[in-house]
XYZ file of C-alpha atoms in Angstrom:
583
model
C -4.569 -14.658 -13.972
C -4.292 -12.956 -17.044
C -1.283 -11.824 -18.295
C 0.114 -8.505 -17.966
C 1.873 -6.754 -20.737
C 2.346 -3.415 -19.213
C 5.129 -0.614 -19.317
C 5.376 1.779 -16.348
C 3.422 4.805 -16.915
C 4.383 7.847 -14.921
C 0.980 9.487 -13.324
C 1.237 13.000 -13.959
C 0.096 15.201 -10.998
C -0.754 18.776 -11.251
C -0.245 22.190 -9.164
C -2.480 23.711 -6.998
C -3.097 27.725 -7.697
C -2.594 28.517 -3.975
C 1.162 27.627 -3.626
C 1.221 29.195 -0.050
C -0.893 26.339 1.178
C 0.592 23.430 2.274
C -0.615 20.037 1.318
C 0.238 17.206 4.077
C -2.103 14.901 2.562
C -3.231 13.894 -0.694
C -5.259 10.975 -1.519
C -4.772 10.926 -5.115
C -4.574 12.600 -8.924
C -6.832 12.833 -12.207
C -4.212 14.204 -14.816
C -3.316 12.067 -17.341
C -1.202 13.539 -20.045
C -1.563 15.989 -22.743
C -2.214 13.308 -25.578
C -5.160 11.097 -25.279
C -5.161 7.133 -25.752
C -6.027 8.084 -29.581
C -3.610 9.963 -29.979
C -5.917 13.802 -29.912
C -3.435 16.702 -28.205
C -5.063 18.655 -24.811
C -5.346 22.765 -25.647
C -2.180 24.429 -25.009
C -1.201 24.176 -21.104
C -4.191 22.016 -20.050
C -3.814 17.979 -19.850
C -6.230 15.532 -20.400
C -8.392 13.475 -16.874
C -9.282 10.210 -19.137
C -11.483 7.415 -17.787
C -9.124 4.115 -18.064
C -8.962 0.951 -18.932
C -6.737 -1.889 -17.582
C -3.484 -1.807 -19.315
C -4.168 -5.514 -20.102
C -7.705 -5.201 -21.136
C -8.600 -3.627 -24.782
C -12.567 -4.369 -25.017
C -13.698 -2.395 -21.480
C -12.921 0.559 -19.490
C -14.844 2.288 -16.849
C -17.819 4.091 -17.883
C -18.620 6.647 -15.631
C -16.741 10.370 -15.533
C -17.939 11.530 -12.037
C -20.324 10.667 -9.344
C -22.872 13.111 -8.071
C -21.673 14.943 -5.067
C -24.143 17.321 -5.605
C -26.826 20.158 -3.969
C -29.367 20.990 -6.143
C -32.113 23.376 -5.456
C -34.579 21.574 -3.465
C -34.211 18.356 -5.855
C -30.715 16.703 -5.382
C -28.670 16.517 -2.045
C -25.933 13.654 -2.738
C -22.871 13.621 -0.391
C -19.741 11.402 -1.006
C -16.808 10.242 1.549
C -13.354 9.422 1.307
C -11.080 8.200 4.456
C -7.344 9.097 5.620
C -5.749 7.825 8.443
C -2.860 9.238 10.744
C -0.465 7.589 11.368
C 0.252 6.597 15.523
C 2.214 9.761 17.715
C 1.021 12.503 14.647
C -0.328 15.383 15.582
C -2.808 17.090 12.139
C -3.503 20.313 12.331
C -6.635 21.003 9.421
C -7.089 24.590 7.820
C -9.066 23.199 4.582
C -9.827 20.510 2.482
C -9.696 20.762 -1.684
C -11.813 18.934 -3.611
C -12.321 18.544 -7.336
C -15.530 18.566 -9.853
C -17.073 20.140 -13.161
C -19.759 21.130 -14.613
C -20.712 19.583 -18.301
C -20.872 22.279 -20.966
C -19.437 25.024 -18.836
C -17.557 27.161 -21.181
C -16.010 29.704 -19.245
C -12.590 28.615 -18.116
C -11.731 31.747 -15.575
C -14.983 32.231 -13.352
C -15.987 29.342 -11.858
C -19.675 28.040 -11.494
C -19.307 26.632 -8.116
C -21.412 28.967 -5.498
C -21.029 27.089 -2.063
C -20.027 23.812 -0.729
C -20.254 22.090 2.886
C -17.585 19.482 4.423
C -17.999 17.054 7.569
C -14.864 15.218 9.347
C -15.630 12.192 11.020
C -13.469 9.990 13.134
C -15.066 6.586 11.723
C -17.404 5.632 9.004
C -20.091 8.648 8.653
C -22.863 8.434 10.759
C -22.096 5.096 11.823
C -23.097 4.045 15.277
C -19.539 5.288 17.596
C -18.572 7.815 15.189
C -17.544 11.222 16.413
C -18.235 14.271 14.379
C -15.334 16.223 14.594
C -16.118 18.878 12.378
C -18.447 20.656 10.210
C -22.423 19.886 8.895
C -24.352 20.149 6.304
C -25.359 23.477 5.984
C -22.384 26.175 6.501
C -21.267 27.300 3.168
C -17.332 26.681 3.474
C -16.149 27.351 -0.230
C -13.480 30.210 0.284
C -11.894 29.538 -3.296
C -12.522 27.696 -6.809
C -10.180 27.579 -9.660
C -9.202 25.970 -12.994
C -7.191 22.986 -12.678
C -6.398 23.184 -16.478
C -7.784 19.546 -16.158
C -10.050 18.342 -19.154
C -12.184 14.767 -18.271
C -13.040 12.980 -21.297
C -14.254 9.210 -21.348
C -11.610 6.617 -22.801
C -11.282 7.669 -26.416
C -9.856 4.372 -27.350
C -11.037 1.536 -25.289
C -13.873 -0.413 -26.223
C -13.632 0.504 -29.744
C -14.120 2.957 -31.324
C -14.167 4.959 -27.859
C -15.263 8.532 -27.768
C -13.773 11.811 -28.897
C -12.238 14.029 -26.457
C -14.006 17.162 -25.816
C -13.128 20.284 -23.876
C -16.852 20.434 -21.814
C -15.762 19.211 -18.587
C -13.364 21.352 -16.961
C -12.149 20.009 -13.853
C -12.534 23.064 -10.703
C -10.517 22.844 -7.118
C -12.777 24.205 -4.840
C -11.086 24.553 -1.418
C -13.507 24.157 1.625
C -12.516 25.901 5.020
C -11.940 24.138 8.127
C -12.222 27.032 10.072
C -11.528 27.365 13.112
C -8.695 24.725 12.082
C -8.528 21.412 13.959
C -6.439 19.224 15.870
C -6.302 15.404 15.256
C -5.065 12.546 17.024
C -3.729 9.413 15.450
C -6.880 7.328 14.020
C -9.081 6.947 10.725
C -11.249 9.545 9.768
C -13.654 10.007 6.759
C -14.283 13.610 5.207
C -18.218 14.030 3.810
C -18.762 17.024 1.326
C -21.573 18.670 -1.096
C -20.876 20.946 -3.772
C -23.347 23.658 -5.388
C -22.497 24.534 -8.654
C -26.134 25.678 -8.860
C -29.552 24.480 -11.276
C -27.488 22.519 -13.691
C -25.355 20.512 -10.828
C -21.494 18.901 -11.136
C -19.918 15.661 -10.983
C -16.866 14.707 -9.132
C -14.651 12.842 -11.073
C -12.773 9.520 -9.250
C -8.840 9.225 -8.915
C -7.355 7.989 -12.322
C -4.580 6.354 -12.520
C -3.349 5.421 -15.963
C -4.102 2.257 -17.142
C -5.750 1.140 -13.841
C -9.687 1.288 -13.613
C -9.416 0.881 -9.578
C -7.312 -0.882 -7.099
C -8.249 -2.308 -3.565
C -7.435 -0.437 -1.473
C -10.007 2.455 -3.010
C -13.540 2.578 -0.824
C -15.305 5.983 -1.470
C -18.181 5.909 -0.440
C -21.910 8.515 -1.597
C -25.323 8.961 -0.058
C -28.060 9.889 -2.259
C -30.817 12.289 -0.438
C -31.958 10.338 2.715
C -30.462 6.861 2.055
C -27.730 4.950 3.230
C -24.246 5.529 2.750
C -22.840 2.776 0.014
C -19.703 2.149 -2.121
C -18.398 4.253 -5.073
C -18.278 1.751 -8.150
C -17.565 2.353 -11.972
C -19.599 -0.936 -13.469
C -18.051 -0.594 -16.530
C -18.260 -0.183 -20.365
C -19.950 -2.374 -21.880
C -22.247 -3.473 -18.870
C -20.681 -6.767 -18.920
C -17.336 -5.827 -17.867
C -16.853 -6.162 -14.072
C -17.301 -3.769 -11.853
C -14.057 -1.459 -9.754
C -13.941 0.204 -6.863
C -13.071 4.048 -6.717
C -11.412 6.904 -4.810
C -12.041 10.549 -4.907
C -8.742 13.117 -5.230
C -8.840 15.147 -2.021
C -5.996 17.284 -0.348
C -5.827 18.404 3.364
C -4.485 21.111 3.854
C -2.441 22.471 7.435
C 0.423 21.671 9.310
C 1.927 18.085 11.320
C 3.719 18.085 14.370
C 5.851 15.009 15.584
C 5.661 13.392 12.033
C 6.686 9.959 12.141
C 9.310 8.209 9.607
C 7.768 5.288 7.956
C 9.250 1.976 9.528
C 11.774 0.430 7.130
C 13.708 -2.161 8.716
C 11.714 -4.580 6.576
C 11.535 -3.046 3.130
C 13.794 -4.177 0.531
C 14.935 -0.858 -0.256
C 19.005 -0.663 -0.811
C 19.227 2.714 -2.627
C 17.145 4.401 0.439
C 14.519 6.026 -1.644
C 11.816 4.819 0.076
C 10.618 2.000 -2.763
C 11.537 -1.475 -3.123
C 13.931 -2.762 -5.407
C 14.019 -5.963 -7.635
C 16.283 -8.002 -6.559
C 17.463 -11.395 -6.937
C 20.068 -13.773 -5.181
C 21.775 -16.204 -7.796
C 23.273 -19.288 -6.419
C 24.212 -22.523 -7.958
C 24.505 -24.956 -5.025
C 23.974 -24.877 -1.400
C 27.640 -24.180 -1.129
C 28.303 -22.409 -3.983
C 28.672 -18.251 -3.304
C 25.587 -16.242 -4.147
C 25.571 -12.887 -5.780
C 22.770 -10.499 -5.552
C 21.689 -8.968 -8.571
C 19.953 -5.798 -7.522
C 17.680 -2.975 -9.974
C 16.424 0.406 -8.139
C 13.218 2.334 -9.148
C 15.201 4.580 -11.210
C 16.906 1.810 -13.659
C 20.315 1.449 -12.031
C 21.851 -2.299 -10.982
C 24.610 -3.476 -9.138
C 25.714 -6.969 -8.570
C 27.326 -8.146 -5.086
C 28.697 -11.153 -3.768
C 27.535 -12.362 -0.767
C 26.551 -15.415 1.479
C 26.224 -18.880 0.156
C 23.308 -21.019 -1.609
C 20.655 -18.101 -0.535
C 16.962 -19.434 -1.934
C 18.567 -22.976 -1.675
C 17.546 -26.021 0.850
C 20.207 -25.865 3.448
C 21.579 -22.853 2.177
C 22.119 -19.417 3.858
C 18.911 -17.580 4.345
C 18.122 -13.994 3.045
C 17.390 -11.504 5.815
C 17.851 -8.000 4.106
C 17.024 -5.220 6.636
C 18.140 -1.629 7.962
C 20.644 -3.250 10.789
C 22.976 0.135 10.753
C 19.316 2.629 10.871
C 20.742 4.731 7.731
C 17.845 4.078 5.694
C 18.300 1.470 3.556
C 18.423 -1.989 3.320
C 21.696 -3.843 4.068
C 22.220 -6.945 2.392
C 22.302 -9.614 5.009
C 22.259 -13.411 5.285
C 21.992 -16.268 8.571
C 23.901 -19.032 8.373
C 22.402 -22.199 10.127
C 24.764 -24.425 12.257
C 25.273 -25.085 16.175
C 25.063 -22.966 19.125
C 27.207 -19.686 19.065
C 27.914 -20.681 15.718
C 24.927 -20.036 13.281
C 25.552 -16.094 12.711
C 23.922 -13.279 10.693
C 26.436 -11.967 8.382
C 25.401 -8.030 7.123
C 26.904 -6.052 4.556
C 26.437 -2.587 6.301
C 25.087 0.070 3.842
C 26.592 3.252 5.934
C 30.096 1.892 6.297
C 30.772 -0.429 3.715
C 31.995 -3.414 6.397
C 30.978 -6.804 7.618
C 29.103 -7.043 10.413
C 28.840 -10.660 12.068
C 26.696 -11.576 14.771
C 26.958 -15.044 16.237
C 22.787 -15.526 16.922
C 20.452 -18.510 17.037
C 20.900 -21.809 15.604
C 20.256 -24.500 13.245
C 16.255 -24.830 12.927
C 15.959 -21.509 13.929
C 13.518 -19.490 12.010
C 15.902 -15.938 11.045
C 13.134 -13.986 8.847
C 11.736 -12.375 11.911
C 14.456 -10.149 11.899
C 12.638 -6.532 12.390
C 13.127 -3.348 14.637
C 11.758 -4.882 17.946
C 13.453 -1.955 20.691
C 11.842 0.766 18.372
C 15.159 2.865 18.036
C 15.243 2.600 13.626
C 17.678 -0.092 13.090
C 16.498 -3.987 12.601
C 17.488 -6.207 15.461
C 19.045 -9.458 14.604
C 16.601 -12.028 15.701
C 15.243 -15.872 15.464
C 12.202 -17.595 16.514
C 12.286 -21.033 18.149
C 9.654 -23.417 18.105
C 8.746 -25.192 21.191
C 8.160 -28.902 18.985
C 5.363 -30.926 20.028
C 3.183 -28.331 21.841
C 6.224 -26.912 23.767
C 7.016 -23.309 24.488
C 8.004 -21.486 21.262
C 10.436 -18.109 22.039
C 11.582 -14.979 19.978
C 15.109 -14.245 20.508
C 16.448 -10.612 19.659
C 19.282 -8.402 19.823
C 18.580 -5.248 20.471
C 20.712 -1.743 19.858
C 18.541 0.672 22.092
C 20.571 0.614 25.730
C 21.961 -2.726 25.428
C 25.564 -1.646 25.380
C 26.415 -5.076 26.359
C 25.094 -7.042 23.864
C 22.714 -9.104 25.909
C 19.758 -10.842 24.126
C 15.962 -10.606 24.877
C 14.083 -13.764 24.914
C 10.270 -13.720 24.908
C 8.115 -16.760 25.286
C 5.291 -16.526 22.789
C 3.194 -19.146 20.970
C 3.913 -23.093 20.671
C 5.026 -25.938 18.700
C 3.446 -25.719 15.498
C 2.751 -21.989 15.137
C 4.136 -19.854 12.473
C 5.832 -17.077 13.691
C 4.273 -13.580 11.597
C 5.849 -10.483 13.265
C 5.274 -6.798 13.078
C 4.320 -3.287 13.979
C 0.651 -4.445 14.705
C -0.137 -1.434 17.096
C 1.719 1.197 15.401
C 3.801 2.282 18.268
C 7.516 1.826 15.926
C 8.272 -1.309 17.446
C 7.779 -4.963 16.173
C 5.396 -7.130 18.001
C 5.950 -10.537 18.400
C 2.754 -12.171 16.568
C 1.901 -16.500 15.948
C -0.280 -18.175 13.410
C -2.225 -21.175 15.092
C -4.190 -23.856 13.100
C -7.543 -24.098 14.629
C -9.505 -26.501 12.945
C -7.854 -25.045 9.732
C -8.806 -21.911 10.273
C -5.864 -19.435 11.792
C -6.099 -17.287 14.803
C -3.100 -15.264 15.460
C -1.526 -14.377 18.546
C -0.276 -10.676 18.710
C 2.255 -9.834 21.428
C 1.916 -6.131 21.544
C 4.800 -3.665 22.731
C 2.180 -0.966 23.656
C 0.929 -1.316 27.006
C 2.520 -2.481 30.631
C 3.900 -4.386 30.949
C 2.627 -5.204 26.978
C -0.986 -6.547 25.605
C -1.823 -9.146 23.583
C -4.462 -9.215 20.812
C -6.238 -12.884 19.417
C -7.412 -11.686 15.230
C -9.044 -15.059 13.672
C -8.449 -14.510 9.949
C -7.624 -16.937 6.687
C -7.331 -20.028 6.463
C -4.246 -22.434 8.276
C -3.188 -23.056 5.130
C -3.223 -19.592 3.785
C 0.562 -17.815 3.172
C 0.547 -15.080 5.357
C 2.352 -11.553 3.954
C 2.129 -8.794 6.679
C 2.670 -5.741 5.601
C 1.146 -1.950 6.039
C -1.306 -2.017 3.033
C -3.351 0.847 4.304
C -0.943 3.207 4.982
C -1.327 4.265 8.648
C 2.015 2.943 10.288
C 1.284 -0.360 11.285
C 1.262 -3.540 9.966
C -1.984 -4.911 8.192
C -2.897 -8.963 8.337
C -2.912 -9.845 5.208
C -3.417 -13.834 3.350
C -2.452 -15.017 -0.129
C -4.513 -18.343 -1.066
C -4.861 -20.306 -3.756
C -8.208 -20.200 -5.722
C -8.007 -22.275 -9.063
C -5.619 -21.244 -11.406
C -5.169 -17.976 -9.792
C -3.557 -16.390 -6.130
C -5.878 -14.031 -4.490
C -4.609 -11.763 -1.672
C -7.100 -11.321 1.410
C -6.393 -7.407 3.557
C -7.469 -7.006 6.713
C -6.716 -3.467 7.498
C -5.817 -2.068 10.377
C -7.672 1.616 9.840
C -11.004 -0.052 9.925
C -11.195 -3.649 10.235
C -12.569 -4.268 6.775
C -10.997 -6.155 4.569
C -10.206 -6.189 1.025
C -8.670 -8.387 -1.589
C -7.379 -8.186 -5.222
C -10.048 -6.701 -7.525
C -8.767 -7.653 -11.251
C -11.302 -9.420 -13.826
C -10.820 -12.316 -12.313
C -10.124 -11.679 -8.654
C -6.972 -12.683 -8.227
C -3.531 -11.367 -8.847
C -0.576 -14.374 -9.299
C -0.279 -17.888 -10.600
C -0.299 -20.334 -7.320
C 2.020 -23.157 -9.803
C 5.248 -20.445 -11.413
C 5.159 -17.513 -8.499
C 6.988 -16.575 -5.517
C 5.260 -13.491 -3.718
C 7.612 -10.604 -3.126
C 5.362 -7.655 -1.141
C 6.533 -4.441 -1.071
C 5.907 -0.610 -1.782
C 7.338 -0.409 -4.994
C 5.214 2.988 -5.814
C 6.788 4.819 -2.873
C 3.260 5.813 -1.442
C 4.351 4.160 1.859
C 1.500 1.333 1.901
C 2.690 -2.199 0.622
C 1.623 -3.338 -2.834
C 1.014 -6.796 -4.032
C 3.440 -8.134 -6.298
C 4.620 -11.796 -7.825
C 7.771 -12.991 -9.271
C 6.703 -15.787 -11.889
C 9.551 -18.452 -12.950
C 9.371 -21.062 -16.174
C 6.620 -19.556 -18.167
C 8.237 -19.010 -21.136
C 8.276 -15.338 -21.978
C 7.540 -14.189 -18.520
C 10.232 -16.301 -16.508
C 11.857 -13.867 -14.106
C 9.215 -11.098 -14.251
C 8.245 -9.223 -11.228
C 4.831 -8.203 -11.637
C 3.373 -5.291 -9.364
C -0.218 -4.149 -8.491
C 0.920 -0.588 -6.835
C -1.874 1.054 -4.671
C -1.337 4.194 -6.091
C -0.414 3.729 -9.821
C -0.552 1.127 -12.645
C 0.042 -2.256 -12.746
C 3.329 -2.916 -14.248
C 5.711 -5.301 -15.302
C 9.649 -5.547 -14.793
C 12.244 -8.810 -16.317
C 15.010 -8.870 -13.585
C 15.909 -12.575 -13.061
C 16.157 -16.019 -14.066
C 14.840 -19.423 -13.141
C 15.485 -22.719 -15.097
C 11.975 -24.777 -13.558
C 8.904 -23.759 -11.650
C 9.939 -21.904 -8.438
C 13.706 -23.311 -8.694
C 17.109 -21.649 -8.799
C 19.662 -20.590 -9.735
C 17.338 -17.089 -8.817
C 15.777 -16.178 -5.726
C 13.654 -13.280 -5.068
C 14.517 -11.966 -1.922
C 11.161 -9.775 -1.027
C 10.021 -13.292 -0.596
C 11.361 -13.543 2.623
C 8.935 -11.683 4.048
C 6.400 -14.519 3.573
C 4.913 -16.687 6.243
């Protein structure tokens, strides 16, 4: 993997002229600043949209400034697609979508050249065989409004060198398209389709930009040119040789959402409640010895607190951070292995300041399936028992919902020699109960899911056996995506399966992958804040870098962060506790 030198940089959104409307989705932003990368000033109370480069990268950037999404006369009917999902028990109500393009050498910057423009909402991949089309075609003119964005897009004016001078002929128009009557959606994935006129000499929509980032994985836009098939939205680069990203287009929705869901948290290493992880580290110097966690939220602050015992070490207590007490943020929490009504969860409740201590479980237990399994918004304090030798395997739990007497839950599910790998797998706020099985080194896993009656189970054959497996909700629709780290060469590349659409993705850097298999632990989370679960590494003993988390948001730029220290490769006295979320 190659090394990332990288500061985080802010991406700077910008405000729509309609302020009565009300946004409940966006997929993404173009603004990048009022100063270029060389240094060249935007007019007065505009900002620069500037194709990017990786942050890491100096010799190639993307290429391309926008992708036809255009009607033209009789000669040029493109149509491009982006996707949303909502999220399980939401209710969308649609009254438009906004979408963004320009039109080169188009001077005037108050009456916009954009005469009509036509929008499609599909529940599934356009036109694909068992897609419904819930809205809209391709011939109603639903363009009710287009205005300035005070958006310039110039191509990278630094990167490769000498880049090109920023210019003020493409302003960037939001052209909002009616969805009227308004609709009502259901939880699922849907795809929005749209064409806009801007007349004889056409437009170009430009692709999300995110600075320093030339795509991430989790972007799949799609276009159809005239008659032909629908296909992926890729910038190949500048020069030609430089790989090729995938993109996303900026789109809003615009309308109302009843019975909005909070995003499940019991799992997120988030301590300061602000809905992104922290960095944090537990620092131990024996297996005995008392471990202090050294903690650093988004916004730059620390603390340092004393708790459990040789966390990270071999027979040491175990990390379990969760949201026991359901006040939003993570409570520092260990398990301490031993006998029968002995081995006990020890939790540094977050709302009240106190210890909690719940006798649970016992030695050779596996404690880091702790996770909100009664659905009521605090983590339940659980362990997962292998059956040995092909026997009957169990999840224990402890539920809070109408358990007023403590009693614990004990489900049967999976045997000897499965991995246990829970979570929220169908979306319904409850943790499912989920096995990895080796099957001729491949991996099936097992989902026990809470939906259904009595439940349901699901069998998903994905990855290898010997694959690491980091769940997490990558896509962002409220429930937990499959998703496999392995190691290829010199480098760790992450495998998604997501649970919108059953595709799957994987890191998309120069060189595929995104870690270094021999220096880094991986610590998952949604650093960003963008509720979907990035990929991220913290690398130990490599000179400079030792004790670096390193982050691939889904929604901003890569960036590094030095919180920790290690003195060998993927040893103590620091250990990253994201990492317990690892299978």
């Amino acid at each position: 993997m190659k090394k990332i030198y990288l500061a985080l940089c802010a991406l700077i959104g910008f405000s729509l002229a309609a302020k009565a409307q009300t946004i409940i989705y966006d997929n993404g932003g173009l603004a990048t600043g009022t100063v270029s990368k060389s240094g060249v000033a935007a007019p007065s109370g505009t900002q620069w949209s500037e194709v990017q480069n990786n942050g890491f990268e100096t010799t190639s950037s993307n290429t391309t400034a926008g992708f036809g999404c255009q009607l033209i006369g009789t000669t040029t009917n493109n149509r491009c697609a982006d996707d949303f999902a909502i999220p399980p028990g939401e209710t969308w109500t649609i009254n438009a979508v906004i979408v963004f393009a320009y039109q080169t050498n188009y001077a005037n910057t108050t009456v916009s050249p954009f005469v009509g423009g036509t929008l499609r909402i599909w529940r599934g991949f356009p036109e694909a065989s068992g897609s419904t089309l819930v809205f809209g075609d391709t011939t109603t003119n639903r363009l009710t409004s287009s205005t300035n964005s005070n958006l310039y897009r110039i191509f990278n004016s630094l990167y490769p060198s000498p880049g090109t001078t920023p210019g003020t002929t493409r302003i960037i128009w939001q052209n909002t398209l009616s969805v009227s009557p308004s609709i009502t959606l259901t939880a699922g994935h849907y795809w929005i389709d749209f064409q806009l006129d801007a007349g004889s000499s056409g437009n170009f929509t430009p692709s999300i930009t995110i600075v320093n980032t030339r795509g991430t994985s989790v972007m799949n836009a799609l276009q159809k040119i005239g008659t032909g098939a629908w296909t992926p939205i890729v910038d190949t680069g500048n020069p030609t040789a430089a790989p090729d990203f995938p993109q996303d287009f900026p789109f809003k929705i615009v309308g109302t959402i009843t019975n909005q869901l909070p995003k499940r948290r019991s799992r997120v290493v988030d301590f300061d409640g602000d809905n992104k992880t922290d960095f944090a580290v537990a620092r131990s110097t024996s297996a005995t010895s008392q471990t202090t966690w050294f903690v650093q939220n988004s916004s730059g602050g620390s603390f340092a607190t004393p708790w459990g015992l040789g966390v990270g070490l071999t027979n040491g207590d175990i990390a379990v951070p969760a949201d026991y007490d359901g006040d939003g943020k993570t409570d520092i929490a260990v398990w301490r292995p031993g006998p029968p009504f002995q081995a006990a969860f020890y939790i540094l409740r977050s709302s009240t300041s106190t210890l909690q201590v719940e006798v649970f479980g016992q030695t050779g237990d596996d404690p880091t399936v702790v996770d909100d399994y009664d659905g009521d918004g605090k983590a339940d304090v659980a362990v997962y028992r292998s059956g040995g030798a092909g026997g009957q395997s169990f999840f224990y739990y402890r539920g809070t919902f109408n358990n007023p007497s403590g009693g614990t839950t004990f489900i049967p599910w999976g045997t000897g020699g499965d991995r246990p790998v829970p979570g929220d797998y169908d979306g319904d706020g409850r943790a499912d109960p989920a096995v990895i099985r080796d099957s001729g080194g491949n991996a099936v896993m097992y989902q026990r899911l809470s939906s259904g009656t009595p439940f349901t189970f699901n069998i998903v054959s994905f990855g290898l056996f010997s694959d690491r497996f980091v769940p997490g909700d990558y896509d962002g629709d409220n429930k937990t995506d499959i998703c496999v780290s392995r190691t290829v060469g010199s480098d760790i590349v992450w495998y998604v399966l997501r649970s919108t659409d059953g595709r799957v993705f994987s890191s998309v850097w120069s060189n595929g992958g995104f870690g270094n298999p021999t220096t880094d632990f991986l610590v998952p989370g949604d650093y960003d804040g963008d509720n979907r679960t990035d990929f991220a590494v913290w690398r130990t003993a490599a000179g400079s870098e030792n004790g670096v988390f390193y982050v691939a948001p889904s929604a901003s730029a890569l960036f590094a962060n030095k919180w920790g220290n290690a003195s060998g490769t993927l040893t103590p006295p620091d250990y990253p506790v994201a990492n317990y979320n690892v299978h």
